[in-house]
mmCIF file of C-alpha atoms in Angstrom:
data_model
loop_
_atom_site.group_PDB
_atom_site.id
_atom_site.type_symbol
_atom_site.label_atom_id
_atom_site.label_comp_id
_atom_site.label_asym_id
_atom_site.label_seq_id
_atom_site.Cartn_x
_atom_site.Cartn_y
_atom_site.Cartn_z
ATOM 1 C CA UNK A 1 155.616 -29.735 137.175
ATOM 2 C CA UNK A 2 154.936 -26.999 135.002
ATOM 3 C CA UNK A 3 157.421 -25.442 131.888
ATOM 4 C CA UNK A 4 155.287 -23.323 130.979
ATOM 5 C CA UNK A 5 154.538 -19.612 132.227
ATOM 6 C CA UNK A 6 150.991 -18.264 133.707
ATOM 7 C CA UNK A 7 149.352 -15.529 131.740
ATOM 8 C CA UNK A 8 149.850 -13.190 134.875
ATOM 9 C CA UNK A 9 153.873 -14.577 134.445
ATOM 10 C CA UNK A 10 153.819 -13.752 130.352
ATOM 11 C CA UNK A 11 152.075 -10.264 131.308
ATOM 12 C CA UNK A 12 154.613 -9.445 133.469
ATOM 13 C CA UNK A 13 157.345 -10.465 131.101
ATOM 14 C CA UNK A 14 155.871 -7.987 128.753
ATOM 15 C CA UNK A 15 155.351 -5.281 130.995
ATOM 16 C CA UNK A 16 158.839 -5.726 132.229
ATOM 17 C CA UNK A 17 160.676 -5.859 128.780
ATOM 18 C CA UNK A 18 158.638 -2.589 127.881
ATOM 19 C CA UNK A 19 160.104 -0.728 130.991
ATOM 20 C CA UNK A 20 163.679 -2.044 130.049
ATOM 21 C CA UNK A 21 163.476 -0.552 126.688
ATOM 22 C CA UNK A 22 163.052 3.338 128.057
ATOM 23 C CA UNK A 23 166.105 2.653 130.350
ATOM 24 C CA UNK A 24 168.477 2.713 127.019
ATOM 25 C CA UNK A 25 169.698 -0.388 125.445
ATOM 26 C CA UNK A 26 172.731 0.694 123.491
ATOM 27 C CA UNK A 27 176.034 -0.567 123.408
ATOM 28 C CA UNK A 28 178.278 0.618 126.090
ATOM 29 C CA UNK A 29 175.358 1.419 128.872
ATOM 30 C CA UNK A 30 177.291 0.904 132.137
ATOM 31 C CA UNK A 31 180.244 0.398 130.693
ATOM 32 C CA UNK A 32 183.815 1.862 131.937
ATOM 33 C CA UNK A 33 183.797 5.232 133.751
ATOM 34 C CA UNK A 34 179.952 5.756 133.518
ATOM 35 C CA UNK A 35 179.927 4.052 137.114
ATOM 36 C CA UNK A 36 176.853 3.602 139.193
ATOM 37 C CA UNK A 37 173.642 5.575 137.927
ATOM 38 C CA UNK A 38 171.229 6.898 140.987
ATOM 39 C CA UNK A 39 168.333 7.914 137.870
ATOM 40 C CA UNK A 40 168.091 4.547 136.769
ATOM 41 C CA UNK A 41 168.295 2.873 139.787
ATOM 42 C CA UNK A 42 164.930 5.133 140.833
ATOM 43 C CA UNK A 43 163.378 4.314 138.340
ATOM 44 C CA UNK A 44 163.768 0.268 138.957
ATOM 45 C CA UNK A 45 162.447 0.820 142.102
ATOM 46 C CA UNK A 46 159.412 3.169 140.611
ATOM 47 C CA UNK A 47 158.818 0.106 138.371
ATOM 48 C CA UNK A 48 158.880 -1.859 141.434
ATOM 49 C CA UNK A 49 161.665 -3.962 140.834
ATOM 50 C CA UNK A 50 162.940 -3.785 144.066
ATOM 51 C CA UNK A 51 159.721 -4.725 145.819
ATOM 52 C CA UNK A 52 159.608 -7.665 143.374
ATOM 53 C CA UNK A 53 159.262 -10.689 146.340
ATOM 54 C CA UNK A 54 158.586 -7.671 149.002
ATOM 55 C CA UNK A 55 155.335 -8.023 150.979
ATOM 56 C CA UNK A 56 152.539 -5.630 150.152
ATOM 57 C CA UNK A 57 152.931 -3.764 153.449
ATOM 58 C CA UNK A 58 156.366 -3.109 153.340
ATOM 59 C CA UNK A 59 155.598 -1.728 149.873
ATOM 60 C CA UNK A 60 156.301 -4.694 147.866
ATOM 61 C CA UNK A 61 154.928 -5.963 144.915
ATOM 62 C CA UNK A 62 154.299 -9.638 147.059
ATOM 63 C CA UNK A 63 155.662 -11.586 144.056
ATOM 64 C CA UNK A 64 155.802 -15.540 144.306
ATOM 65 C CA UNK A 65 160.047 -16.681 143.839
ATOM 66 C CA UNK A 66 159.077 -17.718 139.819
ATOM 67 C CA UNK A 67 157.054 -14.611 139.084
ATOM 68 C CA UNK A 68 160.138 -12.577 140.549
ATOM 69 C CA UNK A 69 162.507 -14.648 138.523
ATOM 70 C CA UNK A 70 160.303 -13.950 135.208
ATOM 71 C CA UNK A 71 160.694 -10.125 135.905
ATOM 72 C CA UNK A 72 164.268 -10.341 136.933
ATOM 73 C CA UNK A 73 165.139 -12.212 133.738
ATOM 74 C CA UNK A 74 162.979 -10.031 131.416
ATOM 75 C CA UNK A 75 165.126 -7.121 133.457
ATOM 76 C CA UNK A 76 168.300 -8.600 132.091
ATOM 77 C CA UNK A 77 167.293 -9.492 128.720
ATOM 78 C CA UNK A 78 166.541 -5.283 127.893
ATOM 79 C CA UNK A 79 169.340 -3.378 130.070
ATOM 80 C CA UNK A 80 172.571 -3.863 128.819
ATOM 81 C CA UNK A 81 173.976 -2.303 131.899
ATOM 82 C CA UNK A 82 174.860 -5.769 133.478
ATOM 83 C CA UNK A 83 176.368 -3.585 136.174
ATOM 84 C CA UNK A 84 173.181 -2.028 137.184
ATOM 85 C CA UNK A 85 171.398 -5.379 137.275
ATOM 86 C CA UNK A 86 173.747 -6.900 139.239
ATOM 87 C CA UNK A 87 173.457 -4.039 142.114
ATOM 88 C CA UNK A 88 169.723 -4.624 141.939
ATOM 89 C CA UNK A 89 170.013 -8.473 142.504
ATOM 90 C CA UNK A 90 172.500 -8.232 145.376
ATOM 91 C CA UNK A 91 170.850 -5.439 146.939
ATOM 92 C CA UNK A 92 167.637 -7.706 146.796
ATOM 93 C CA UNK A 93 168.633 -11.145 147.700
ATOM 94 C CA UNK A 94 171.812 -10.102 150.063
ATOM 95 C CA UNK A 95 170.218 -7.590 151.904
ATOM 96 C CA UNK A 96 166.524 -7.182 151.459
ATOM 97 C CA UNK A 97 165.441 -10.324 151.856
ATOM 98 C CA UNK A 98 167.646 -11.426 155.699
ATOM 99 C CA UNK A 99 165.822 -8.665 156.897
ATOM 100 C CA UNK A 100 162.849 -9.716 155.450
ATOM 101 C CA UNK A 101 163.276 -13.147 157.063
ATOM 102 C CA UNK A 102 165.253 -12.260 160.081
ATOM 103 C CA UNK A 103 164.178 -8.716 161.185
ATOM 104 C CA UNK A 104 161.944 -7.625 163.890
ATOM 105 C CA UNK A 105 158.675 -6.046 162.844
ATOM 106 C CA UNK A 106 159.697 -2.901 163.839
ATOM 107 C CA UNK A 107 163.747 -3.229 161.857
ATOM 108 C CA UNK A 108 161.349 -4.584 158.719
ATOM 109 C CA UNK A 109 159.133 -0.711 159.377
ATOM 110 C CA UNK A 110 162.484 1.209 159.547
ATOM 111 C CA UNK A 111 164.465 -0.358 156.368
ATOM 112 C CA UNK A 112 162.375 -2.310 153.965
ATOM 113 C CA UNK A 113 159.749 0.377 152.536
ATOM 114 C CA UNK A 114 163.402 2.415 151.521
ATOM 115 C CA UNK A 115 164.908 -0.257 150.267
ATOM 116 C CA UNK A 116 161.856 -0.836 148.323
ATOM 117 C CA UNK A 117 160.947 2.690 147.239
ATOM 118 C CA UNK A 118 165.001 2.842 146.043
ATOM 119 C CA UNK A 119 165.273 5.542 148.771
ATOM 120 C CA UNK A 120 167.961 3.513 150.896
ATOM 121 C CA UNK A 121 170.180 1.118 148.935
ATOM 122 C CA UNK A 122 171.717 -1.781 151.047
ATOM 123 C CA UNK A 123 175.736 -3.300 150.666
ATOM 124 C CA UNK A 124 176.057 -7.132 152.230
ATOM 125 C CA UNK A 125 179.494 -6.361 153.973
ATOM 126 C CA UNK A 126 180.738 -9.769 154.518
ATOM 127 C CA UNK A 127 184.038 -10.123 152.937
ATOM 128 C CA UNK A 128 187.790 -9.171 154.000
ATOM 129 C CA UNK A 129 190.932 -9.378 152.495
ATOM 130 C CA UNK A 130 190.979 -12.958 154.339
ATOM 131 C CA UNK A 131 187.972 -14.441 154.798
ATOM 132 C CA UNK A 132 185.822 -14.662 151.685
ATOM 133 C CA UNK A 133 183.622 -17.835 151.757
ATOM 134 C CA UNK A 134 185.682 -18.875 155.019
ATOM 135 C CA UNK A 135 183.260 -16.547 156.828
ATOM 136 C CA UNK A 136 184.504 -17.800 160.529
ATOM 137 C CA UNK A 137 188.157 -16.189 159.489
ATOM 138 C CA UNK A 138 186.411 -12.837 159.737
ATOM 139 C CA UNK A 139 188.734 -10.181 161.599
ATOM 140 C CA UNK A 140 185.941 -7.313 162.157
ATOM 141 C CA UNK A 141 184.870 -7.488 166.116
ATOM 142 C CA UNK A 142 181.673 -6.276 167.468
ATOM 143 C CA UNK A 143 182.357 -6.100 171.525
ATOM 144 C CA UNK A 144 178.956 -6.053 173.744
ATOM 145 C CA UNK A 145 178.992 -2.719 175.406
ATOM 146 C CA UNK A 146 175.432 -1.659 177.721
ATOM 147 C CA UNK A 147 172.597 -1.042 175.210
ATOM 148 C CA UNK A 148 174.608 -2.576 171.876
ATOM 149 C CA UNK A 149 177.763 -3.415 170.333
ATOM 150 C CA UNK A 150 181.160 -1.576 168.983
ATOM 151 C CA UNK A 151 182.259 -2.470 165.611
ATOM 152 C CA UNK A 152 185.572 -2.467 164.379
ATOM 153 C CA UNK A 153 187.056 -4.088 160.930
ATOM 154 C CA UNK A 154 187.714 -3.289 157.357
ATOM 155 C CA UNK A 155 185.260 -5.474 154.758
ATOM 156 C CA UNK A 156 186.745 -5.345 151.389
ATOM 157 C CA UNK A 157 185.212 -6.051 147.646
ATOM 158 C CA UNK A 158 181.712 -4.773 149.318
ATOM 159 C CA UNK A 159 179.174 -4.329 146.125
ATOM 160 C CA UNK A 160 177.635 -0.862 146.407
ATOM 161 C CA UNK A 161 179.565 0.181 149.490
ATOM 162 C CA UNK A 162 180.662 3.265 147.544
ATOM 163 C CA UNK A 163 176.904 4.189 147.308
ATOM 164 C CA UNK A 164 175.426 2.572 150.361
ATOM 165 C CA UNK A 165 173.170 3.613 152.777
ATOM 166 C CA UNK A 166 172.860 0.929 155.292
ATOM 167 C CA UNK A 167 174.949 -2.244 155.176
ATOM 168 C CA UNK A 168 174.446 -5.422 156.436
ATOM 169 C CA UNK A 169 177.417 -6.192 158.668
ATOM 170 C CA UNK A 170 178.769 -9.467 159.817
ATOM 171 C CA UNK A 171 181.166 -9.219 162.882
ATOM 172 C CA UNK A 172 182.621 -11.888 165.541
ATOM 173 C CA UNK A 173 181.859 -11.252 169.408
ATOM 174 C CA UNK A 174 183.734 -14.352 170.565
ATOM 175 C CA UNK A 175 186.268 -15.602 167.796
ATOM 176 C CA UNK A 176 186.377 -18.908 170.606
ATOM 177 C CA UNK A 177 183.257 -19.514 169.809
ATOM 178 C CA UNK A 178 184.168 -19.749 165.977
ATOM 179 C CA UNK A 179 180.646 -19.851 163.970
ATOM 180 C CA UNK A 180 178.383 -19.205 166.904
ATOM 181 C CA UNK A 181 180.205 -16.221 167.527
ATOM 182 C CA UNK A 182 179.166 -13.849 165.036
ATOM 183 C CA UNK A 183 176.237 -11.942 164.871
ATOM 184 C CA UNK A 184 174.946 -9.783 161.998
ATOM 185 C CA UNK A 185 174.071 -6.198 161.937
ATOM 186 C CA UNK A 186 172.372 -3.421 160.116
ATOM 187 C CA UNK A 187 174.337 -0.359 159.933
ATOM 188 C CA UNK A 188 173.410 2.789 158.677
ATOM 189 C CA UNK A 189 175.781 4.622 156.834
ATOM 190 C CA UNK A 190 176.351 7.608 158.872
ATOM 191 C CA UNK A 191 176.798 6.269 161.897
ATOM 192 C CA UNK A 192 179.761 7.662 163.532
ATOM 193 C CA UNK A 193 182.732 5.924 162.539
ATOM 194 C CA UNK A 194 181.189 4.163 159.551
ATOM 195 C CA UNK A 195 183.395 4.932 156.664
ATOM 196 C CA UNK A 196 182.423 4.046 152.439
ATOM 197 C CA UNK A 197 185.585 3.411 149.984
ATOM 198 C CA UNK A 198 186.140 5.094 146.714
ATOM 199 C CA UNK A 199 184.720 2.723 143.776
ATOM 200 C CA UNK A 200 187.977 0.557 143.197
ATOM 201 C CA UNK A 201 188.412 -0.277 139.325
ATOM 202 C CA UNK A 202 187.254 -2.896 137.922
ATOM 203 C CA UNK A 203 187.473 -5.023 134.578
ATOM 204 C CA UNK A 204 183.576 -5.205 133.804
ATOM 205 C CA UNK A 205 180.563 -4.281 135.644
ATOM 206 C CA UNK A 206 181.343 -0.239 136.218
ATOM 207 C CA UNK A 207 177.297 -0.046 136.626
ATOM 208 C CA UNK A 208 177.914 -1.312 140.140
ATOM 209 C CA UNK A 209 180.467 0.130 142.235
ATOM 210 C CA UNK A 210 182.809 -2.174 144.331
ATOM 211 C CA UNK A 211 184.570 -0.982 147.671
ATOM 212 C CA UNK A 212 185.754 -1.174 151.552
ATOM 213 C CA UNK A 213 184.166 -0.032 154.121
ATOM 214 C CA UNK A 214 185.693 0.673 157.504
ATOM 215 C CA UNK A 215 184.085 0.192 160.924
ATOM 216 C CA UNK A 216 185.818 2.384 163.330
ATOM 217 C CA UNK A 217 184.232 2.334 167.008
ATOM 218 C CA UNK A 218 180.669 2.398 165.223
ATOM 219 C CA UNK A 219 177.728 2.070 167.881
ATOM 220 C CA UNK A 220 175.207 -0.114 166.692
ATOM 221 C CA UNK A 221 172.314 -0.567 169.284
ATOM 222 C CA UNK A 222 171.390 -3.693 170.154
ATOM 223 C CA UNK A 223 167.916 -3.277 168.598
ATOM 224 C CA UNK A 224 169.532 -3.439 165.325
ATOM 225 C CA UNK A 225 171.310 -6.466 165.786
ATOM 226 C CA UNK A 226 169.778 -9.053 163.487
ATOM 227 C CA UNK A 227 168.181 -12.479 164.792
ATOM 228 C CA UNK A 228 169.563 -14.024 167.792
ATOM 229 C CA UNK A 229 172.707 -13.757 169.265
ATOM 230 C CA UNK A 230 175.282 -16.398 167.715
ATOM 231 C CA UNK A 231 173.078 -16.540 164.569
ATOM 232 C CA UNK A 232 175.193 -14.581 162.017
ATOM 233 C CA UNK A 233 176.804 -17.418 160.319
ATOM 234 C CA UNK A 234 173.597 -18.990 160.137
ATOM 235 C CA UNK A 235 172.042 -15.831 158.697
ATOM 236 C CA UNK A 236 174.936 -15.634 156.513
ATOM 237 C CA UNK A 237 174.419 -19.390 155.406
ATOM 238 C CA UNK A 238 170.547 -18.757 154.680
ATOM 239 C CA UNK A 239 171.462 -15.300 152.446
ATOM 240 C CA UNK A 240 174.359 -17.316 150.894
ATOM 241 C CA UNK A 241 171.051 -20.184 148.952
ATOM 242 C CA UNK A 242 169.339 -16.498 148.206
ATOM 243 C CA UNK A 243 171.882 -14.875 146.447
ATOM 244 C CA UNK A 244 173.706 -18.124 144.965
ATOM 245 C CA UNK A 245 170.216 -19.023 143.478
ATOM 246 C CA UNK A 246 168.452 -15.756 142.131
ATOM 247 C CA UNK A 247 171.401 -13.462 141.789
ATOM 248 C CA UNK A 248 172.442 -14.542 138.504
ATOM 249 C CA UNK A 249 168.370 -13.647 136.881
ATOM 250 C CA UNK A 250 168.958 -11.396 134.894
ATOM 251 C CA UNK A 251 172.438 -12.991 133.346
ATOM 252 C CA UNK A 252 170.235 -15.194 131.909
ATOM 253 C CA UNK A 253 168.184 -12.319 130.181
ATOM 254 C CA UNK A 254 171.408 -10.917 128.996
ATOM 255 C CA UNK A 255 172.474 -14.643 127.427
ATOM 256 C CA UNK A 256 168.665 -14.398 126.110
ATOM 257 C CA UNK A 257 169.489 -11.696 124.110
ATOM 258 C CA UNK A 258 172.999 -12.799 122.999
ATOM 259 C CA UNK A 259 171.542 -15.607 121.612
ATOM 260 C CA UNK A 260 169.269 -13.774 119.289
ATOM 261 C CA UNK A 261 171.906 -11.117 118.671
ATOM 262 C CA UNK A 262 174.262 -14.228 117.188
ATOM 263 C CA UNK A 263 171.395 -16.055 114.814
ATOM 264 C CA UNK A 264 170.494 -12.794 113.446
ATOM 265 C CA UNK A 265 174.390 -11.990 112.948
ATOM 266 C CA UNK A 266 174.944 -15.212 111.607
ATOM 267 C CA UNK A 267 172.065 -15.200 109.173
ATOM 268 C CA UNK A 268 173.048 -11.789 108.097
ATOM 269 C CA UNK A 269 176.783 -11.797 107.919
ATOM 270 C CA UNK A 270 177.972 -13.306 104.461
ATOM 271 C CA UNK A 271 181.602 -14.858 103.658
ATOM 272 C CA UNK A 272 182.517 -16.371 100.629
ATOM 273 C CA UNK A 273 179.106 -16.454 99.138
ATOM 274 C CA UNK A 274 176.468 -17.247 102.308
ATOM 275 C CA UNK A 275 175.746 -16.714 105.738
ATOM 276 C CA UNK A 276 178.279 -17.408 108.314
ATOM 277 C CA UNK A 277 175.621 -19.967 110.166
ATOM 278 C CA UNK A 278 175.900 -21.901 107.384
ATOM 279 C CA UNK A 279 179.790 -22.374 108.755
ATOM 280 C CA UNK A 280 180.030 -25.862 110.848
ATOM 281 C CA UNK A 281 182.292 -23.695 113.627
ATOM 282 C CA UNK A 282 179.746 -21.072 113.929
ATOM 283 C CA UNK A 283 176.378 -22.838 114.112
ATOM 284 C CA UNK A 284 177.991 -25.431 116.804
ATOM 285 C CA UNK A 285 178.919 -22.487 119.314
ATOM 286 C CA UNK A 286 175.029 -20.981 118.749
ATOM 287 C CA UNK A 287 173.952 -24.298 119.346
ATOM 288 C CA UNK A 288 176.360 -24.575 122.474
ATOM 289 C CA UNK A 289 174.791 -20.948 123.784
ATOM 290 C CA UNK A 290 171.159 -22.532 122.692
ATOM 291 C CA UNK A 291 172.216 -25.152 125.300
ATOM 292 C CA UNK A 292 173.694 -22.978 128.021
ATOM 293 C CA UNK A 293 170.420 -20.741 127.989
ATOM 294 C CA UNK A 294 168.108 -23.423 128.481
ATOM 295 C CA UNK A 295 169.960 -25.179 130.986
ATOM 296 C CA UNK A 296 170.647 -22.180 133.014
ATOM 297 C CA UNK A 297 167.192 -21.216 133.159
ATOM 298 C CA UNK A 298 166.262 -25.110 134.373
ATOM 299 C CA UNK A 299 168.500 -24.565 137.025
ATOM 300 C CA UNK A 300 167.468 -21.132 138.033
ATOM 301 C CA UNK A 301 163.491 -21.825 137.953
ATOM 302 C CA UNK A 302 164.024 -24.789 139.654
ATOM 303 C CA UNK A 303 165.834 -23.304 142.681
ATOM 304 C CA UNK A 304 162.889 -20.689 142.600
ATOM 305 C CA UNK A 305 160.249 -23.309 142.413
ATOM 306 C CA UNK A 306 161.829 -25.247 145.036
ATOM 307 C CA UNK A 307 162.076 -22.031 147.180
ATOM 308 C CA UNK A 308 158.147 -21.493 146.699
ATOM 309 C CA UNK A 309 157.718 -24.733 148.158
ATOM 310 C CA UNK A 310 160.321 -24.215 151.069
ATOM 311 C CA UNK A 311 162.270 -27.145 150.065
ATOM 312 C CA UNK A 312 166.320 -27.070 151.042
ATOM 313 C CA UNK A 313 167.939 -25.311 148.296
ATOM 314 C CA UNK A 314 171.749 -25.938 149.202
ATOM 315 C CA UNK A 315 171.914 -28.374 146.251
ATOM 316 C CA UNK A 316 169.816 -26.002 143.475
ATOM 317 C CA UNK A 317 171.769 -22.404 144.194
ATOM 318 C CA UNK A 318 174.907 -24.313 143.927
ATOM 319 C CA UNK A 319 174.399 -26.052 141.096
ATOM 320 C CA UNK A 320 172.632 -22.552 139.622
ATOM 321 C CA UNK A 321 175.495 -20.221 140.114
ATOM 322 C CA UNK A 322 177.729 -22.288 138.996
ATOM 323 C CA UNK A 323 176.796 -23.234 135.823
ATOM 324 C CA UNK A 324 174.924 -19.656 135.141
ATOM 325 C CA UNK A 325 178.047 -18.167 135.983
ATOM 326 C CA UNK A 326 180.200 -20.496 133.677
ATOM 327 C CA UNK A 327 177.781 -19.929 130.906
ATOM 328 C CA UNK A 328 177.862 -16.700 130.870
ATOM 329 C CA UNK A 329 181.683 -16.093 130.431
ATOM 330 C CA UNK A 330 181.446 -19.261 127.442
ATOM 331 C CA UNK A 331 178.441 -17.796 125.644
ATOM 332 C CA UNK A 332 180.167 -14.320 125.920
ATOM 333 C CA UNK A 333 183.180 -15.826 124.594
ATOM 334 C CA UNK A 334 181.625 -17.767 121.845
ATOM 335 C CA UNK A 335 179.836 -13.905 120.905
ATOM 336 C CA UNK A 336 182.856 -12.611 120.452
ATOM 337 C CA UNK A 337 184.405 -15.223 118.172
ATOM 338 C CA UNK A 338 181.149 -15.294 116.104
ATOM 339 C CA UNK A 339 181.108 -11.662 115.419
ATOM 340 C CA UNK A 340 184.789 -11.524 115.081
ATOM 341 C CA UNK A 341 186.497 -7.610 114.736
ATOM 342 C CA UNK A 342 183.196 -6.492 115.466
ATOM 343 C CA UNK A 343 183.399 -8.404 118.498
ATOM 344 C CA UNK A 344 186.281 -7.644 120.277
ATOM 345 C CA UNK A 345 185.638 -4.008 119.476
ATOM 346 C CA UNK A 346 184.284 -1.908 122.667
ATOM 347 C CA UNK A 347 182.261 0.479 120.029
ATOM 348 C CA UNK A 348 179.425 -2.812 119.123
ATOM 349 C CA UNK A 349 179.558 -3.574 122.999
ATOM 350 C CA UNK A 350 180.072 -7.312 122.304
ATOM 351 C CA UNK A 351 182.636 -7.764 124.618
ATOM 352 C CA UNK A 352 181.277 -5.805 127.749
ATOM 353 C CA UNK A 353 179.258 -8.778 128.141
ATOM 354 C CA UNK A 354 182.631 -11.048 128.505
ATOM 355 C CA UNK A 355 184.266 -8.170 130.903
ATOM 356 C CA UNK A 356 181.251 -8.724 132.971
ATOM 357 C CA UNK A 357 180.899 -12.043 133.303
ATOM 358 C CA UNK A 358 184.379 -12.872 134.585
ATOM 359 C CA UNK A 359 183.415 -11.522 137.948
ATOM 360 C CA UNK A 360 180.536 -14.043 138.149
ATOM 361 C CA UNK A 361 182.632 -17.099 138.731
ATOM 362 C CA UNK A 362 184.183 -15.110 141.812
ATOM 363 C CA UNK A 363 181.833 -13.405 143.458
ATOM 364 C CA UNK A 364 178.827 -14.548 145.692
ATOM 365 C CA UNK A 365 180.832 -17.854 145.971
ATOM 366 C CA UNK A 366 183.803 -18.868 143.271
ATOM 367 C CA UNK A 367 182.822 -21.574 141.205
ATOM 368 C CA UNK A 368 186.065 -23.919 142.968
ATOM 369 C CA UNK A 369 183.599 -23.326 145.773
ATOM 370 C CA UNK A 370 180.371 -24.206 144.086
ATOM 371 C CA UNK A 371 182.363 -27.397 143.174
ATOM 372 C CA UNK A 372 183.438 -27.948 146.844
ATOM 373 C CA UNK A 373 179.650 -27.654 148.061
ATOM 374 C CA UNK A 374 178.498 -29.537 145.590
ATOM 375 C CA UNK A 375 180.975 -32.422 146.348
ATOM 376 C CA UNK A 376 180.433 -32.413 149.921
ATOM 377 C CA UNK A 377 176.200 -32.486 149.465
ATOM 378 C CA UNK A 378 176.875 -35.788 147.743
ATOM 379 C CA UNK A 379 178.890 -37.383 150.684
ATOM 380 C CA UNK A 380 182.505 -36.615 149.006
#
């Protein structure tokens, strides 16, 4: 096994923290009330971040799982608008890559070179207001009708649904069927009946607009159901290791760049005669962040390598979204204390970083159910 990056890998890093510094890296980007950006998301996809793991033909850059993770992280180290990367990670792993995996030949024609070009942006419409990670309590119906299916339901806390184009729906034919029930769909956004939410508030992450959406006798024709009949919940499953392992890339940038943000603070910052590191309080939470970056970025190469290698991931994106996630809000935390006033101040943008990583332990999974899967992979 290899720690080490390939010069192709290192290039790549470079190239990729050069493009992050023309998107803007100052304090506040994506912050509350700037909401979601359409300029810079075009120009992620120009870069070709959204074709990152994307085949060649479909527009993609073809990108091994590592090689994507190197660019994803080097994405999150320069843009400060942890909103913005976010949207780009769901949209990739949640979305993207089911149909990538899933799709017919002629669904993968239709959707991925938009998704790729940034052209058509993609919301994984899962959730309701009761059934999160219990995805066989899902209330939204699709009833077989002759040439497709009729979708009805409300999916709430949808990531980009404000903004989407196309969403990837999840919907129970047969509730008596429980699991093998539900089949997954793509749904353009204006189909009949298919209705977005306004962006509902949030605490953090304003670069990436949360909302309902609302099926309402929306047509879908059976040649955009995706897989099999019945295999929704399995589809679901399979997106679930995507997401849980690679959506937290760039977070690990962003804790990247805290880290180097604090040393320099505490090198420069002088109390009673020398630099804050020199304080026992402050050098143990930099050494504490020092850990969580390192061990977060185990954890997320290794699910990638593993990936590479088509090993069973259930274990690794667990395991990584967890302890990214919980990172991220402690190392944001520990920022804040280092730099003190300036810290909890929104003008130094110190504490967007905190307001942004709260959602991580909820979303895509909440840690009490990383815990839970965890557990139950070792026989508990």
């Amino acid at each position: 096994m290899e720690f080490g990056f390939t010069e192709d890998q290192e290039a790549l890093r470079a190239e990729t923290l050069e493009f992050t510094a023309s998107l803007g890296g100052e304090p506040g980007t994506g912050d509350a009330g700037e909401g979601f950006d359409h300029k810079l998301w075009a120009r992620c996809a120009q870069f070709g971040i959204l074709g990152a793991f994307v085949p060649e033909q479909y527009g993609g850059r073809g990108l091994d799982l590592v090689s994507a993770m190197v660019m994803m992280e080097a994405l999150g180290y320069g843009c400060r608008n942890n909103g913005l990367t976010l949207a780009l990670n769901g949209h990739m792993w949640a979305v993207q890559e089911p149909i990538l995996r899933f799709g017919t030949e002629a669904q993968k024609q239709r959707f991925l070179p938009g998704m790729v070009s940034g052209a058509l942006l993609g919301a994984d419409a899962v959730t309701e207001a009761g059934a999160g990670s219990d995805v066989n309590s899902m209330q939204t119906t699709a009833h077989e009708r002759d040439g497709g299916y009729v979708l009805n339901g409300h999916k709430s806390y949808i990531g980009l649904a404000p903004v989407c184009d196309l969403a990837l729906v999840f919907a129970t034919s047969d509730p008596a069927l429980g699991q093998w029930g539900i089949n997954a769909f793509i749904v353009p956004a204006d189909s009949p009946g298919f209705h977005r939410g306004e962006p509902r508030p949030k605490m953090g992450l304003d670069g990436s607009p949360l909302g309902d959406i609302v099926l309402e006798d929306v047509f879908v024709p059976s040649e955009l159901r995706l897989g099999p009949r019945g295999a929704g919940a399995s589809i679901f499953n399979h997106s679930l290791d995507w997401e849980r392992s690679f959506i937290f890339a760039s977070h690990v940038g962003s804790m990247d760049r805290q880290l180097e943000e604090n040393i320099e603070y505490a090198r420069s910052r002088r109390q009673f005669g020398e630099p804050i590191g020199h304080f026992q309080s402050v050098a143990n939470r930099i050494a504490d962040m020092k850990l969580r970056l390192e061990t977060a970025r185990l954890l997320l190469y290794k699910a990638a390598w593993m990936m590479d290698r088509g090993e069973p991931v259930q274990m690794a994106s667990a395991l990584a979204k967890l302890h990214i996630a919980e990172s991220f809000v402690s190392s944001s935390m520990d920022s804040v204390r280092n730099h003190g006033a300036r810290g909890y101040l929104r003008e130094f943008g110190l504490e967007q970083d905190l307001r942004d990583a709260v959602g991580g332990v909820i979303y895509g999974g909440t840690s009490d159910i990383q815990r839970r899967a965890i557990a139950r992979l070792l026989g508990l």
